[in-house]
Structure formats: C-alpha cells, structure tokens
Coordinates of C-alpha atoms in Angstrom, one line a residue:
X151 CA 0.1 0.0 0.1
X152 CA 1.3 3.5 -1.0
X153 CA 1.4 5.8 1.9
X154 CA 0.8 9.7 1.6
X155 CA 1.8 12.5 3.8
X156 CA 0.6 15.9 4.1
X157 CA 2.9 19.2 4.6
X158 CA 2.8 18.5 8.3
X159 CA 4.1 15.0 7.7
X160 CA 0.7 13.4 8.8
X161 CA -0.4 10.4 6.9
X162 CA -3.4 11.0 4.8
X163 CA -5.5 8.9 2.0
X164 CA -4.7 8.7 -1.5
X165 CA -5.3 11.9 -3.6
X166 CA -8.4 12.0 -5.8
X167 CA -7.8 14.9 -8.0
X168 CA -9.9 13.8 -11.0
X169 CA -12.9 12.9 -8.7
X170 CA -16.3 14.2 -9.5
X171 CA -19.7 13.5 -8.0
X172 CA -21.4 10.7 -9.5
X173 CA -25.0 10.6 -11.2
X174 CA -28.0 9.3 -8.8
X175 CA -29.0 6.2 -10.7
X176 CA -32.0 6.6 -12.9
X177 CA -34.3 3.5 -13.1
X178 CA -33.6 1.5 -16.2
X179 CA -34.0 -2.0 -17.5
X180 CA -30.8 -4.4 -16.9
X181 CA -30.7 -7.3 -19.4
X182 CA -29.0 -10.4 -18.7
X183 CA -29.0 -13.8 -20.2
X184 CA -31.0 -15.7 -17.7
X185 CA -33.0 -12.7 -16.2
X186 CA -33.8 -9.1 -16.6
X187 CA -33.9 -6.2 -14.1
X188 CA -36.8 -3.8 -14.2
X189 CA -37.6 -0.9 -12.2
X190 CA -40.5 -2.2 -9.8
X191 CA -44.0 -1.8 -10.6
X192 CA -46.6 -3.1 -8.4
X193 CA -49.1 -3.4 -11.0
X194 CA -46.8 -5.4 -13.4
X195 CA -44.8 -7.3 -11.0
X196 CA -47.2 -7.7 -7.8
X197 CA -49.3 -10.6 -8.5
X198 CA -46.4 -12.6 -9.9
X199 CA -44.4 -11.8 -6.9
X200 CA -47.2 -12.6 -4.5
X201 CA -47.5 -16.1 -5.9
X202 CA -43.9 -16.6 -5.9
X203 CA -43.5 -15.4 -2.4
X204 CA -46.7 -17.2 -1.0
X205 CA -45.3 -20.6 -2.5
X206 CA -42.8 -21.0 0.2
X207 CA -43.6 -23.4 2.9
X208 CA -43.2 -20.8 5.9
X209 CA -42.4 -17.4 6.5
X210 CA -38.8 -18.1 7.5
X211 CA -37.2 -16.2 4.2
X212 CA -38.6 -13.0 5.9
X213 CA -37.1 -13.5 9.1
X214 CA -34.1 -11.1 8.6
X215 CA -35.9 -8.7 6.3
X216 CA -37.5 -5.4 7.7
X217 CA -40.9 -6.6 6.2
X218 CA -43.0 -9.8 6.0
X219 CA -43.8 -12.2 5.9
X220 CA -47.1 -11.7 4.0
X221 CA -50.5 -13.6 4.9
X222 CA -52.1 -13.2 1.4
X223 CA -51.6 -11.5 -2.0
X224 CA -53.6 -8.2 -0.9
X225 CA -51.2 -8.2 2.0
X226 CA -47.9 -8.1 0.0
X227 CA -49.5 -5.8 -2.7
X228 CA -50.0 -3.1 -0.2
X229 CA -46.4 -3.5 0.5
X230 CA -45.5 -3.5 -3.1
X231 CA -47.1 -0.2 -3.7
X232 CA -44.8 1.4 -1.1
X233 CA -41.7 -0.1 -3.0
X234 CA -42.9 1.4 -6.4
X235 CA -42.6 5.0 -5.2
X236 CA -39.5 4.8 -3.4
X237 CA -36.5 6.5 -4.9
X238 CA -33.8 5.3 -2.2
X239 CA -34.1 2.3 -1.8
X240 CA -34.6 1.9 -5.6
X241 CA -36.2 -1.5 -6.3
X242 CA -36.0 -3.8 -9.1
X243 CA -38.1 -6.8 -10.1
X244 CA -36.1 -10.0 -11.1
X245 CA -37.8 -11.3 -14.4
X246 CA -37.0 -15.0 -15.3
X247 CA -36.4 -14.9 -19.1
X248 CA -37.8 -18.5 -19.4
X249 CA -41.3 -18.0 -17.9
X250 CA -41.2 -14.0 -18.4
X251 CA -42.7 -13.8 -14.7
X252 CA -41.2 -11.8 -11.9
X253 CA -39.6 -14.1 -9.3
X254 CA -37.8 -11.6 -6.7
X255 CA -36.6 -8.4 -6.0
X256 CA -33.7 -6.4 -4.7
X257 CA -32.8 -2.6 -4.6
X258 CA -30.0 0.0 -4.7
X259 CA -30.0 2.1 -1.5
X260 CA -28.0 4.3 0.9
X261 CA -26.9 6.0 -2.5
X262 CA -24.3 8.7 -1.9
X263 CA -23.3 10.2 -5.1
X264 CA -20.8 12.6 -3.7
X265 CA -18.7 9.7 -2.4
X266 CA -19.6 7.2 -5.2
X267 CA -20.9 4.7 -2.6
X268 CA -24.1 2.6 -2.7
X269 CA -25.7 -0.6 -1.1
X270 CA -27.6 -3.5 -2.4
X271 CA -30.4 -4.6 -0.1
X272 CA -33.9 -5.6 0.3
X273 CA -32.9 -8.6 -1.4
X274 CA -36.1 -11.0 -1.6
X275 CA -35.7 -14.0 -3.6
X276 CA -38.6 -16.4 -4.1
X277 CA -38.3 -20.1 -4.0
X278 CA -38.3 -20.2 -7.8
X279 CA -34.9 -18.4 -8.0
X280 CA -33.0 -19.4 -5.3
X281 CA -29.6 -21.2 -5.9
X282 CA -29.9 -20.7 -9.4
X283 CA -28.3 -18.9 -12.3
X284 CA -31.2 -16.2 -12.0
X285 CA -29.9 -15.0 -8.6
X286 CA -26.1 -14.8 -9.1
X287 CA -26.9 -13.0 -12.5
X288 CA -29.3 -10.4 -10.8
X289 CA -26.5 -9.4 -8.6
X290 CA -24.0 -9.3 -11.4
X291 CA -26.3 -7.1 -13.4
X292 CA -26.9 -4.4 -10.6
X293 CA -23.2 -4.6 -9.6
X294 CA -22.2 -3.7 -13.1
X295 CA -24.7 -1.1 -13.2
X296 CA -23.1 0.5 -10.3
X297 CA -19.3 0.1 -11.3
X298 CA -19.5 0.1 -15.2
X299 CA -22.3 2.3 -15.8
X300 CA -22.3 4.9 -12.9
X301 CA -18.7 4.9 -12.0
X302 CA -19.3 4.4 -8.3
X303 CA -16.2 3.5 -6.2
X304 CA -17.6 1.4 -3.3
X305 CA -20.7 -1.1 -3.3
X306 CA -21.9 -2.5 0.1
X307 CA -23.8 -5.4 1.6
X308 CA -25.2 -5.4 5.0
X309 CA -26.7 -8.2 7.1
X310 CA -27.9 -9.4 10.5
X311 CA -24.8 -10.9 12.1
X312 CA -27.1 -13.9 12.8
X313 CA -27.9 -14.5 9.3
X314 CA -25.5 -16.8 8.1
X315 CA -26.7 -17.6 4.8
X316 CA -26.5 -13.9 3.9
X317 CA -22.9 -13.6 4.9
X318 CA -21.9 -16.6 3.0
X319 CA -23.6 -15.3 0.0
X320 CA -21.8 -11.9 0.2
X321 CA -18.3 -13.9 0.4
X322 CA -19.3 -16.1 -2.8
X323 CA -20.2 -12.9 -4.7
X324 CA -16.8 -11.2 -3.9
X325 CA -17.5 -9.0 -1.2
X326 CA -15.0 -8.6 1.6
X327 CA -16.1 -8.7 5.1
X328 CA -15.0 -5.5 7.1
X329 CA -16.6 -5.9 10.5
X330 CA -19.6 -5.9 13.1
X331 CA -21.5 -3.0 14.0
X332 CA -22.7 -3.9 17.4
X333 CA -26.4 -2.9 18.4
X334 CA -26.7 -1.0 15.0
X335 CA -30.5 -1.1 14.8
X336 CA -33.8 -2.3 16.3
X337 CA -36.2 -4.2 13.9
X338 CA -39.0 -6.4 14.4
X339 CA -38.8 -5.6 18.1
X340 CA -35.2 -7.0 18.4
X341 CA -31.8 -5.7 18.3
X342 CA -29.5 -6.5 15.4
X343 CA -25.7 -6.5 15.2
X344 CA -25.1 -5.6 11.5
X345 CA -22.2 -7.1 9.6
X346 CA -20.6 -5.0 6.6
X347 CA -19.2 -6.4 3.4
X348 CA -17.9 -4.4 0.3
X349 CA -16.4 -4.4 -3.1
X350 CA -14.4 -1.6 -4.3
X351 CA -13.9 -0.3 -7.8
X352 CA -10.1 -1.7 -7.7
X353 CA -11.5 -5.1 -7.0
X354 CA -14.2 -5.2 -9.6
X355 CA -12.3 -6.3 -12.6
X356 CA -11.5 -9.5 -11.1
X357 CA -15.1 -10.0 -9.5
X358 CA -16.5 -9.1 -12.8
X359 CA -14.4 -11.9 -14.6
X360 CA -15.4 -14.4 -12.2
X361 CA -18.8 -13.6 -12.8
X362 CA -18.6 -13.7 -16.7
X363 CA -16.8 -17.1 -16.6
X364 CA -19.4 -18.5 -14.0
X365 CA -22.4 -17.3 -16.2
X366 CA -21.1 -18.8 -19.3
X367 CA -23.2 -21.6 -20.7
X368 CA -20.1 -24.0 -21.1
X369 CA -19.8 -23.6 -17.2
X370 CA -23.0 -25.7 -16.6
X371 CA -24.1 -29.5 -17.9
X372 CA -27.1 -29.9 -19.9
X373 CA -28.9 -30.6 -16.5
X374 CA -27.8 -27.2 -15.3
X375 CA -25.1 -28.3 -12.9
X376 CA -22.0 -26.0 -12.5
X377 CA -18.7 -27.3 -13.5
X378 CA -16.6 -24.6 -11.5
X379 CA -17.7 -22.5 -8.6
X380 CA -17.8 -19.1 -8.7
X381 CA -15.1 -18.6 -6.1
X382 CA -12.8 -20.6 -8.2
X383 CA -13.3 -18.8 -11.4
X384 CA -12.7 -15.4 -9.6
X385 CA -9.5 -16.6 -8.3
X386 CA -8.4 -18.3 -11.6

C-alpha cells in the first residue's frame, strides 16, 4: 500500500484530483442472459411476486428482512405499492426470461453520489430463483450498473450478524467482510448487530471476470449443474 503525507508529515489518504460527483442512478432495464431487472411496478410485477413468495412453505425467508412475511396476496400488494414510489431504496424486479414472470426483488439503497457509494439491499428472492443462475446474475447486473455505468467506487452489503446464509452469499459473490457494528439497529422488536461487506472499484475487474466465466453456458452441464464454482473462477 502506498502511503501519503501532508505538509505537516501526517499520513493521509490517496489523492483523488480527478474525482467528480457521480450521477444518482436513474431506474432502467438491465438485461442479462437468464434474467432481466426492471424498475419495480406493483401493477406489473406484484401478482407474480405474491404468488412466488406465497409458494414458500413458511415465512422463514423474511426473518431477517424489515418487512414480511405476508399472509396473502392483498397484504403483499399493499407493501408492493410502497416499493414502487421509493427513490432510495430503488427497487428492481427480477424477471425470469424463461417464464417471463417476476420471481424476486432487490434494491439499490443508501446511495451517496458525492462519495460514489451505494448498497444492495432488500434482497427478496422467492423459492423460484434461489440457488439458481438467476440469483447470481441479478446481483451481477446490479453491480455492473454501479461500477461500469455509474462509476461508483464502493458497493456495500449489510446483514444481520445472525443471518449466516446472507454472509456466505456475500463472500461467494466477491464481497470482503469488514466488521460488525454492534447493536446497530432495532427491527421487528429485536436488536441487530450488523455485518458490513464491500466491493471497491479496484477489485471489480477480477470480481466481474469471475461472474462472466461462471455465467457462461459452458460452465453448466445439460442438467444445469455448474462445472466450476464462482469463487474458483474469480481466483483463477
């Protein structure tokens, strides 16, 4: 790591003489090979998503979410109308290109153009897309939008410290664990220690290469089984 000093001999961060405030993301369609991300619309996506979420055997997918679970379609649609009008978080529906149905949502949030920082959150993937190429590609499309299109410097992931699957997912996707903020928030009547993860722009080219290799058709058998794991393709 290169060290910098000011005129007083104090250590300081790397100079950024060409830095410019980034644009706030405008909602847009992000097209992939297996899925498409669309700006969330309750009328267009709500009914498909309600059916997808209600297909789960129980409400455990919502334990670590700020919202849910939902007892019926109407209850979800009421929540969906709130997502539609939100600017930050900015919600996207994940469309399965094979069925043309909405099967999950995720959002850009805590967007700070001045510093080039944003977070992915409100990740609600239904049983129809869990552990699938869709779920990985949905994250890749949003990351590529942040880094390649908007030129942001830092992309964050945060989760309840007790939500082990979320932490494992962050590491698989290429995020680096940064630490735990103790008693960070209160939600659903309980305390949460929050784990922080990030990808920064200097890491993005290698992370992107891993996604590109993993999502390629030749990485999968005719039955849809991966030949190589994402982590291996990112490191190789």
